[in-house]
Coordinates of C-alpha atoms in Angstrom, one line a residue:
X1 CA 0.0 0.0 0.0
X2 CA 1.5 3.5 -0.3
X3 CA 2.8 4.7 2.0
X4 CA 0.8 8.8 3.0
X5 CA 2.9 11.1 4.3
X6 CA 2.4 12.5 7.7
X7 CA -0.5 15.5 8.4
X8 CA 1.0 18.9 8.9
X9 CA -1.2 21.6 11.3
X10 CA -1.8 24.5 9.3
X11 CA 0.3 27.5 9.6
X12 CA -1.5 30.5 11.7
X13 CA -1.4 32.6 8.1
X14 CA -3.0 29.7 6.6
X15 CA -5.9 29.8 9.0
X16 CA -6.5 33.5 9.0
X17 CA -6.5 33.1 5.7
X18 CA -8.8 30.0 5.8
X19 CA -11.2 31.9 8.2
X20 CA -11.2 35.0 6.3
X21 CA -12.9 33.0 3.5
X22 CA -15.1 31.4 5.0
X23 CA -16.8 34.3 7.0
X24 CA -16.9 36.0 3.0
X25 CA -19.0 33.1 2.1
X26 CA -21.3 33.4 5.2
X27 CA -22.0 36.6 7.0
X28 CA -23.5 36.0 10.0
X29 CA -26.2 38.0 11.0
X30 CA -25.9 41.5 13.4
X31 CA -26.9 40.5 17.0
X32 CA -30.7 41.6 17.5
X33 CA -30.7 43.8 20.9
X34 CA -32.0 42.8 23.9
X35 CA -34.6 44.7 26.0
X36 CA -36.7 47.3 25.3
X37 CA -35.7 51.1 23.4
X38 CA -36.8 54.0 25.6
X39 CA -39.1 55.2 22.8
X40 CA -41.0 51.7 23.2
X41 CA -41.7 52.1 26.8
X42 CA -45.3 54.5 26.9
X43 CA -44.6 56.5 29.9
X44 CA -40.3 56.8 29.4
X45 CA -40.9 60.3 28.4
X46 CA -41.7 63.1 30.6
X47 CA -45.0 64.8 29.4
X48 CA -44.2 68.0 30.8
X49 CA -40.6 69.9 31.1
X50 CA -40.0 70.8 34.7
X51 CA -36.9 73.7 35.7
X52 CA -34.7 72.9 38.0
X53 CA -31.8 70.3 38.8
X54 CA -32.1 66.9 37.1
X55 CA -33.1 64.5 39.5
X56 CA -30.4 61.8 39.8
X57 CA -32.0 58.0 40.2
X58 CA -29.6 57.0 42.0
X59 CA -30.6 58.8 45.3
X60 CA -33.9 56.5 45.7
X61 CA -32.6 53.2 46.7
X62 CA -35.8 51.1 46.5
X63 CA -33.3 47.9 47.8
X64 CA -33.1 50.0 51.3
X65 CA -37.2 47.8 51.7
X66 CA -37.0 45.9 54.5
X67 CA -36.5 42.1 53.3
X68 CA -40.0 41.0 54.0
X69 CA -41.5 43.4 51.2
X70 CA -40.8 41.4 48.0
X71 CA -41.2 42.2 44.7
X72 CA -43.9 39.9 43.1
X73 CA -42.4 37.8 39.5
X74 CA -45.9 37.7 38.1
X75 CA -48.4 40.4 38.1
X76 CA -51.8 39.5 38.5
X77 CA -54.3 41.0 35.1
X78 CA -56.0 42.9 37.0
X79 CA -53.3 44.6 39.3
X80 CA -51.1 44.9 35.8
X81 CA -53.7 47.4 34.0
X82 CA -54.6 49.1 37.3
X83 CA -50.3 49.8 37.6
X84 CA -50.0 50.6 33.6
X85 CA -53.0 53.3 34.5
X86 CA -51.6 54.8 37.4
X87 CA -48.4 54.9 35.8
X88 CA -49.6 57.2 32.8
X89 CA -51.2 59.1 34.7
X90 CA -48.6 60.0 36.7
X91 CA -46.4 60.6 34.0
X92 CA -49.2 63.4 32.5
X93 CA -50.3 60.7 29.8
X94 CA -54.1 61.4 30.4
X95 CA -55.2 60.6 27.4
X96 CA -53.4 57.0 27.5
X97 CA -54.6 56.4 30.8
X98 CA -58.2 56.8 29.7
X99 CA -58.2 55.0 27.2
X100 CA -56.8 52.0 29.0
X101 CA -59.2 52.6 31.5
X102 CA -62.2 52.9 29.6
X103 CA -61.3 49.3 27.9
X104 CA -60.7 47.5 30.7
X105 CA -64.0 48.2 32.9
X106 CA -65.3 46.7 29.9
X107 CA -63.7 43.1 31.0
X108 CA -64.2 44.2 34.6
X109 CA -68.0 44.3 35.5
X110 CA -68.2 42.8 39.1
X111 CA -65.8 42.0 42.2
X112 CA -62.2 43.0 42.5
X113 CA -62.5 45.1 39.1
X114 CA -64.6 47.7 40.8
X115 CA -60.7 49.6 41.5
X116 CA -60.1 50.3 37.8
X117 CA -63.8 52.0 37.8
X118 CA -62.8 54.0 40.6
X119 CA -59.7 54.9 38.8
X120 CA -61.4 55.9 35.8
X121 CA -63.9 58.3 38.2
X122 CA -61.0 60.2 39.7
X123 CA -59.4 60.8 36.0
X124 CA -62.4 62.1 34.4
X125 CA -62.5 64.5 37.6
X126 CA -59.1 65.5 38.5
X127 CA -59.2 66.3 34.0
X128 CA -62.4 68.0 34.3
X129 CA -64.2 66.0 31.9
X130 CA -68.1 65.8 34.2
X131 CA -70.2 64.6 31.0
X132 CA -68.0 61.4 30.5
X133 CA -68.0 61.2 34.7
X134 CA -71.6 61.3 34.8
X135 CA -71.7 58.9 32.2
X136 CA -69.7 56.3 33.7
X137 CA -72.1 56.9 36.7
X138 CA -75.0 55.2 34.9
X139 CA -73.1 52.6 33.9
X140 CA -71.6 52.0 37.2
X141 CA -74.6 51.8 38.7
X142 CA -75.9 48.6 36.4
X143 CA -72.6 47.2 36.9
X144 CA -72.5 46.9 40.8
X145 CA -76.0 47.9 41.7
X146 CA -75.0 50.8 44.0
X147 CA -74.4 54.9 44.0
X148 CA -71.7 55.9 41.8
X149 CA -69.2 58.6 42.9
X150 CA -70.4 61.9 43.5
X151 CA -68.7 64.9 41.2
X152 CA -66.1 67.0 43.3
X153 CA -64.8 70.3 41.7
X154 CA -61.2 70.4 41.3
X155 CA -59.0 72.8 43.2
X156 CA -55.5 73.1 41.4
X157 CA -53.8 74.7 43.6
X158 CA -50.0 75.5 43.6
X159 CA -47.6 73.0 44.9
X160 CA -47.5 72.6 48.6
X161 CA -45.1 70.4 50.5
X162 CA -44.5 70.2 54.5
X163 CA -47.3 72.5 55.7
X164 CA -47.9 71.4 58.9
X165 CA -51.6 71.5 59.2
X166 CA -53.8 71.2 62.6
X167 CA -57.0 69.6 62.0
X168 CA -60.0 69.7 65.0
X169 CA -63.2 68.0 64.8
X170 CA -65.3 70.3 66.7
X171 CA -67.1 68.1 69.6
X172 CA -71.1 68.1 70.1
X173 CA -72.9 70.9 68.9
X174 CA -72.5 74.3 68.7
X175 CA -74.3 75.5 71.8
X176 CA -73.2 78.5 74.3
X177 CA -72.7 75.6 77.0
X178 CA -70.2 73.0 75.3
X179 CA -67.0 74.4 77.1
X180 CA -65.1 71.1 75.9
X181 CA -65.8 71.2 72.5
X182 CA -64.6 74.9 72.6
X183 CA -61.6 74.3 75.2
X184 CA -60.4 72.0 72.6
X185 CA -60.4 74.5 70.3
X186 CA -58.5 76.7 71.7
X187 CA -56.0 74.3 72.7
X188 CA -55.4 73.2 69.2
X189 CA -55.3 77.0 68.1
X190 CA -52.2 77.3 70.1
X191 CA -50.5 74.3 69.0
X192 CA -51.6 75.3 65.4
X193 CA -51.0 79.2 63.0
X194 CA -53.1 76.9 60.5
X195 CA -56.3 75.2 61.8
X196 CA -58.6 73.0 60.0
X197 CA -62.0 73.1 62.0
X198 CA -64.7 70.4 60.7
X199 CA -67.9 71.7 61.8
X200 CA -69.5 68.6 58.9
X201 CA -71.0 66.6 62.2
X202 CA -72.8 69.5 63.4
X203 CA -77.0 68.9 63.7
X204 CA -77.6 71.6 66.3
X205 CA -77.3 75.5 67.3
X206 CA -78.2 78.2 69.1
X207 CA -77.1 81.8 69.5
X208 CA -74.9 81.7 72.4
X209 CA -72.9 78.6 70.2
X210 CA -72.2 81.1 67.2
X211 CA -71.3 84.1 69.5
X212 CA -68.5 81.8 70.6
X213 CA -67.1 80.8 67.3
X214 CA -67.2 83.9 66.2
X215 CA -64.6 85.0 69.1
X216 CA -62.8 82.1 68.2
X217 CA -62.3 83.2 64.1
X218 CA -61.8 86.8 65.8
X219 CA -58.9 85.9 68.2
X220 CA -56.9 84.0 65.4
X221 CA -57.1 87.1 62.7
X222 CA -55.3 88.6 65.8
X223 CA -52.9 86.7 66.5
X224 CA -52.0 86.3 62.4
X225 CA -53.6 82.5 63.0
X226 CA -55.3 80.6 60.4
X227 CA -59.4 78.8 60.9
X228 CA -60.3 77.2 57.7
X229 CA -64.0 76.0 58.6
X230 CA -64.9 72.8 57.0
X231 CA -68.6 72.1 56.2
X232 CA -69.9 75.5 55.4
X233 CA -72.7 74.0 53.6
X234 CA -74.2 72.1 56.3
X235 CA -73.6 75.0 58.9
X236 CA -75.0 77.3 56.2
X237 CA -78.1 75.7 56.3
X238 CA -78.5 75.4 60.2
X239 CA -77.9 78.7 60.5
X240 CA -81.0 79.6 57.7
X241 CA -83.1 77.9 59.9
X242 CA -82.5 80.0 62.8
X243 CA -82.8 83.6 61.5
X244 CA -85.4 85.6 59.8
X245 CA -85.8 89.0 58.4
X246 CA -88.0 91.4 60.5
X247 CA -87.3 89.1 63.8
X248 CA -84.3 90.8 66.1
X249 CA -83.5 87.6 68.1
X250 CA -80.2 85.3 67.6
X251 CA -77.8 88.1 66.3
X252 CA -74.8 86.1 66.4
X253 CA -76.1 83.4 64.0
X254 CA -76.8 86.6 61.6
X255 CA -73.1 87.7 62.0
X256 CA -72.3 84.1 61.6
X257 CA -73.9 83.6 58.1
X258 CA -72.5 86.8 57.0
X259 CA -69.1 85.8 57.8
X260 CA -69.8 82.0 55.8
X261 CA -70.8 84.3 52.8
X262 CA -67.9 86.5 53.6
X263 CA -65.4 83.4 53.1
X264 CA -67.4 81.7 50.7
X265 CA -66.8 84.6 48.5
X266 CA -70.8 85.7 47.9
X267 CA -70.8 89.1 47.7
X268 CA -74.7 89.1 45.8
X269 CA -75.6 87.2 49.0
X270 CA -73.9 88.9 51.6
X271 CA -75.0 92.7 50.1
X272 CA -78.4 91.2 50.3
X273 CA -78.6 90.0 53.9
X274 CA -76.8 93.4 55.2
X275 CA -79.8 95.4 53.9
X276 CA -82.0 92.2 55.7
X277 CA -79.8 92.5 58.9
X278 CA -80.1 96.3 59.0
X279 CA -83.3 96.6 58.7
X280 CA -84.0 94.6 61.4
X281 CA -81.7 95.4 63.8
X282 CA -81.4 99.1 63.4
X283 CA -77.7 99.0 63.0
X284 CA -75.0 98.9 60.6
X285 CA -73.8 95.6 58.6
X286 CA -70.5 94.4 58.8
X287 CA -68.8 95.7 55.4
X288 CA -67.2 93.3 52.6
X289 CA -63.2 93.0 52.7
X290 CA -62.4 91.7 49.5
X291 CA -58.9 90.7 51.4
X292 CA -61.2 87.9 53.5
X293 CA -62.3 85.6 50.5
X294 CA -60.8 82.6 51.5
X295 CA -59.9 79.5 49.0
X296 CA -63.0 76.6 48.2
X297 CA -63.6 74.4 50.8
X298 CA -61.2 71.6 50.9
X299 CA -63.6 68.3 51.4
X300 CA -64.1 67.2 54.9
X301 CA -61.8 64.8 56.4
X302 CA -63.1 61.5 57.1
X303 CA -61.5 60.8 60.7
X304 CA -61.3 57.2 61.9
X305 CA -63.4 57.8 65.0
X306 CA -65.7 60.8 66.8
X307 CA -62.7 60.6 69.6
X308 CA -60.5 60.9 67.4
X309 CA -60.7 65.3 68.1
X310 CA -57.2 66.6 67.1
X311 CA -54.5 65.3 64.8
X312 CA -51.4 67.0 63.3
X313 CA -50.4 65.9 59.7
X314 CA -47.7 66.8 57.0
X315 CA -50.3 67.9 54.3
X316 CA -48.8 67.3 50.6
X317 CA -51.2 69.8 48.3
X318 CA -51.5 69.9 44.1
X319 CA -49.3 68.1 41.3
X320 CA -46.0 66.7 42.5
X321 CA -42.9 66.9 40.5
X322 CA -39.8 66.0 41.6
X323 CA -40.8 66.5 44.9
X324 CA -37.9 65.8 47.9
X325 CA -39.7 65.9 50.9
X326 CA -36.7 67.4 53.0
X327 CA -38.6 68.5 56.1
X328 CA -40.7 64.9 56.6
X329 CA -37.8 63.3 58.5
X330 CA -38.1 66.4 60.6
X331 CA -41.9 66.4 61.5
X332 CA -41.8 62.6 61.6
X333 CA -39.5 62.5 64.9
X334 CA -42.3 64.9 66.2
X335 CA -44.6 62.7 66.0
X336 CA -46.6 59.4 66.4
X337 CA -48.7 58.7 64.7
X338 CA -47.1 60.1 61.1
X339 CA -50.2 61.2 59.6
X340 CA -49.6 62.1 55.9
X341 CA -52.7 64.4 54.1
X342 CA -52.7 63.8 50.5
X343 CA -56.7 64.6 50.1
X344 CA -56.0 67.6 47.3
X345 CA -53.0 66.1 45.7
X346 CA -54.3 66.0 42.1
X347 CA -50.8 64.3 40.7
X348 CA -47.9 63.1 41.5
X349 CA -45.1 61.2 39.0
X350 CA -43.0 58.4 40.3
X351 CA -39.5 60.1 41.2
X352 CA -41.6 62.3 44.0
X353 CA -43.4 59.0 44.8
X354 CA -40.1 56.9 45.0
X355 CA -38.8 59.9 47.4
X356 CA -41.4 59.6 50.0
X357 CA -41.0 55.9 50.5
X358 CA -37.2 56.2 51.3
X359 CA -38.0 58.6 53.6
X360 CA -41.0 56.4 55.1
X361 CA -39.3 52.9 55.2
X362 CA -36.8 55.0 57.3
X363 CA -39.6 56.6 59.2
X364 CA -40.9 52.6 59.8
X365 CA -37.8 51.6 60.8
X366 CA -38.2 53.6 63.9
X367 CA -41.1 51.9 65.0
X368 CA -43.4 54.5 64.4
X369 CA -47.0 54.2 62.8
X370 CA -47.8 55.5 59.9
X371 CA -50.6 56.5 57.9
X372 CA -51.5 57.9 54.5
X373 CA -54.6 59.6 54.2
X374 CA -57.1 60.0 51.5
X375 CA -55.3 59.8 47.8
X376 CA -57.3 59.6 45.2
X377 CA -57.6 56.2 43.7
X378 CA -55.1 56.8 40.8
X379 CA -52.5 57.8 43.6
X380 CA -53.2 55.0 45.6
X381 CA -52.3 52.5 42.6
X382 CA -48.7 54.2 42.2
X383 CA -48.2 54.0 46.3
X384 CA -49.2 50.6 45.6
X385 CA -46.7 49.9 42.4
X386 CA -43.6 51.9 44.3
X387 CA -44.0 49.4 47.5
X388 CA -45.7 52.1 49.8
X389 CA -48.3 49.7 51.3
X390 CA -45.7 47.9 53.0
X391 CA -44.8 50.5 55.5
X392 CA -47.8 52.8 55.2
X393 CA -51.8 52.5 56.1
X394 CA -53.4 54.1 53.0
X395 CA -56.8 55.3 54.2
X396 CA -58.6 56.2 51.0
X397 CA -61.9 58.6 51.3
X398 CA -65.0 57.2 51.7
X399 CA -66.6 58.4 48.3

């Protein structure tokens, strides 16, 4: 047999040259990227332009959770169009939002899907849109068989952060002889420049009762102090009941209801029932100060009991935008409960909400208690998506 002759590796030239070839023959295709591009993701882009200092991401360390709040791998449906929502909406994408809404209450008729209807209620308010609200009422109401939400107006009001707000539900009636619900009062007057007096629970009063609040509003524009009476409407109407023209009895609850259309801003009203007071008294009217309107009526606060008279709370006010929070940690070592007012925030995007949870899960850390009171729904969905349940109560109004 002959004999072959003995194999030979190839040189290194020979195999660059060998490999050059080959890869002529066959390209091999680009690598396809992996993940998402920032134009793909719906709410990567800021809506709105803010001045200021960039916020950097890396000062909100979500891995600072304590290790018992995990992040879930699987979403449920529901929870993952109720997040996508909130999500949009905080990131001004109203329209999106809507829309996503308005499809899925479609698949969500009974139970559990009743959030995502109360989601879409509080967009088409907070966005003004009452003829779509009022429509999704009726439907509401064949869906789940009960009252719809009622139609709020909108306040939207300037950013406010860290106003310390004193808030008193006023005790009993408002009768010349309740010295505790007027003691208490007093006492949260001092502890408070801005008080929040909720006068919604009242049912009764006389004239001695009015005289006596009316010294009360007097004594804080004194002392540059702050009353903002809640329930006007209801104390309005008690107070219609108690006066008439052409009868000089209960003078107080006359000066009363001219003060309520004082604040209230009714000029019409108030000319009207200075000639009315005047004539039956025989005396001069108080005279309009245009300086005295005060702001619409916030809604009253839903307090958790009737005992439950005075509570302090960091009250967070408007749209949110790269909000820091830096006097929380301050007003949090003060106190226990940390009660935390978010009943007018109309907005807030995900940095500011990714700010107030560092500062929280530090707050928790403490041991202290603390609550969250009355976001609107769409709010309460992005506490929920940034991990704010798991050192916060969210108490979210009753309506």
């Amino acid at each position: 047999m002959p004999v072959r002759s003995a194999a030979v590796p190839p040189s290194a030239d020979d195999r660059g040259t060998a490999s050059a070839a080959s890869s002529k023959e066959k390209p091999k295709p680009a690598a396809a990227p992996v993940g998402l591009a920032r134009s793909d993701v719906p709410f990567a882009t800021p809506a709105t332009t803010r001045e200021g200092p960039a916020l950097d991401l890396s000062e909100f360390v979500f891995s600072e959770i304590a290790a018992e709040f995990q992040v879930e791998a699987e979403l449920d449906p529901l929870d993952a169009e109720a997040e996508e929502a909130a999500m949009l909406y905080s990131n001004g994408q109203d329209a999106a939002a809507r829309s996503l809404l308005e499809k899925a209450i479609r698949e969500w008729r009974s139970g559990p899907g009743e959030r995502l209807w109360l989601m879409l209620f509080d967009l088409l308010r907070l966005t003004g849109q009452k003829a779509a609200f009022d429509a999704l009422g009726i439907e509401y109401a064949q869906a789940f068989e009960k009252s719809p939400s009622l139609w709020r107006e909108v306040v939207f009001s300037a950013q406010v952060l860290g106003k310390v707000v004193g808030t008193a539900l006023f005790k009993g009636e408002l009768l010349a002889d309740n010295d505790a619900g007027f003691d208490a009062v007093r006492l949260a007057l001092k502890k408070n420049a801005h008080l929040r007096l909720d006068l919604s629970k009242l049912r009764k009063l006389d004239a001695g009762g009015c005289e006596r609040l009316l010294a009360l509003l007097q004594q804080a524009r004194r002392g540059r102090a702050e009353i903002d009476l809640l329930g006007r409407d209801g104390l309005g109407a008690l107070l219609d009941g108690q006066i008439a023209a052409g009868r000089p009895e209960d003078r107080p609850c006359w000066l009363l209801k001219l003060e309520l259309c004082q604040l209230r801003g009714q000029l019409e009203v108030f000319e009207e029932m200075a000639i009315n007071y005047a004539v039956t008294f025989e005396i001069s009217p108080p005279s309009w100060e245009f300086d005295r309107v005060a702001d619409s009526e916030p809604a009253p606060l839903e307090l958790a009991a009737a005992d439950q008279l005075l509570t302090e709370a960091y009250v967070i006010k408007g749209e949110i935008k790269g909000a820091r929070f830096g006097d929380l940690q301050a007003y949090a070592g003060a106190n226990d409960p940390v009660l935390i007012d978010c009943s007018t925030v109309t907005r807030m995007d995900f940095l500011s909400a990714g700010a107030l949870l560092n500062i929280l899960t530090s707050v928790k850390r403490s041991g202290r208690q603390i609550i969250v009171r009355h976001p609107n729904y769409l709010l309460a969905e992005l506490f929920r998506v940034v991990g704010l349940r798991g050192v916060a109560e969210i108490e979210l109004a009753r309506n």
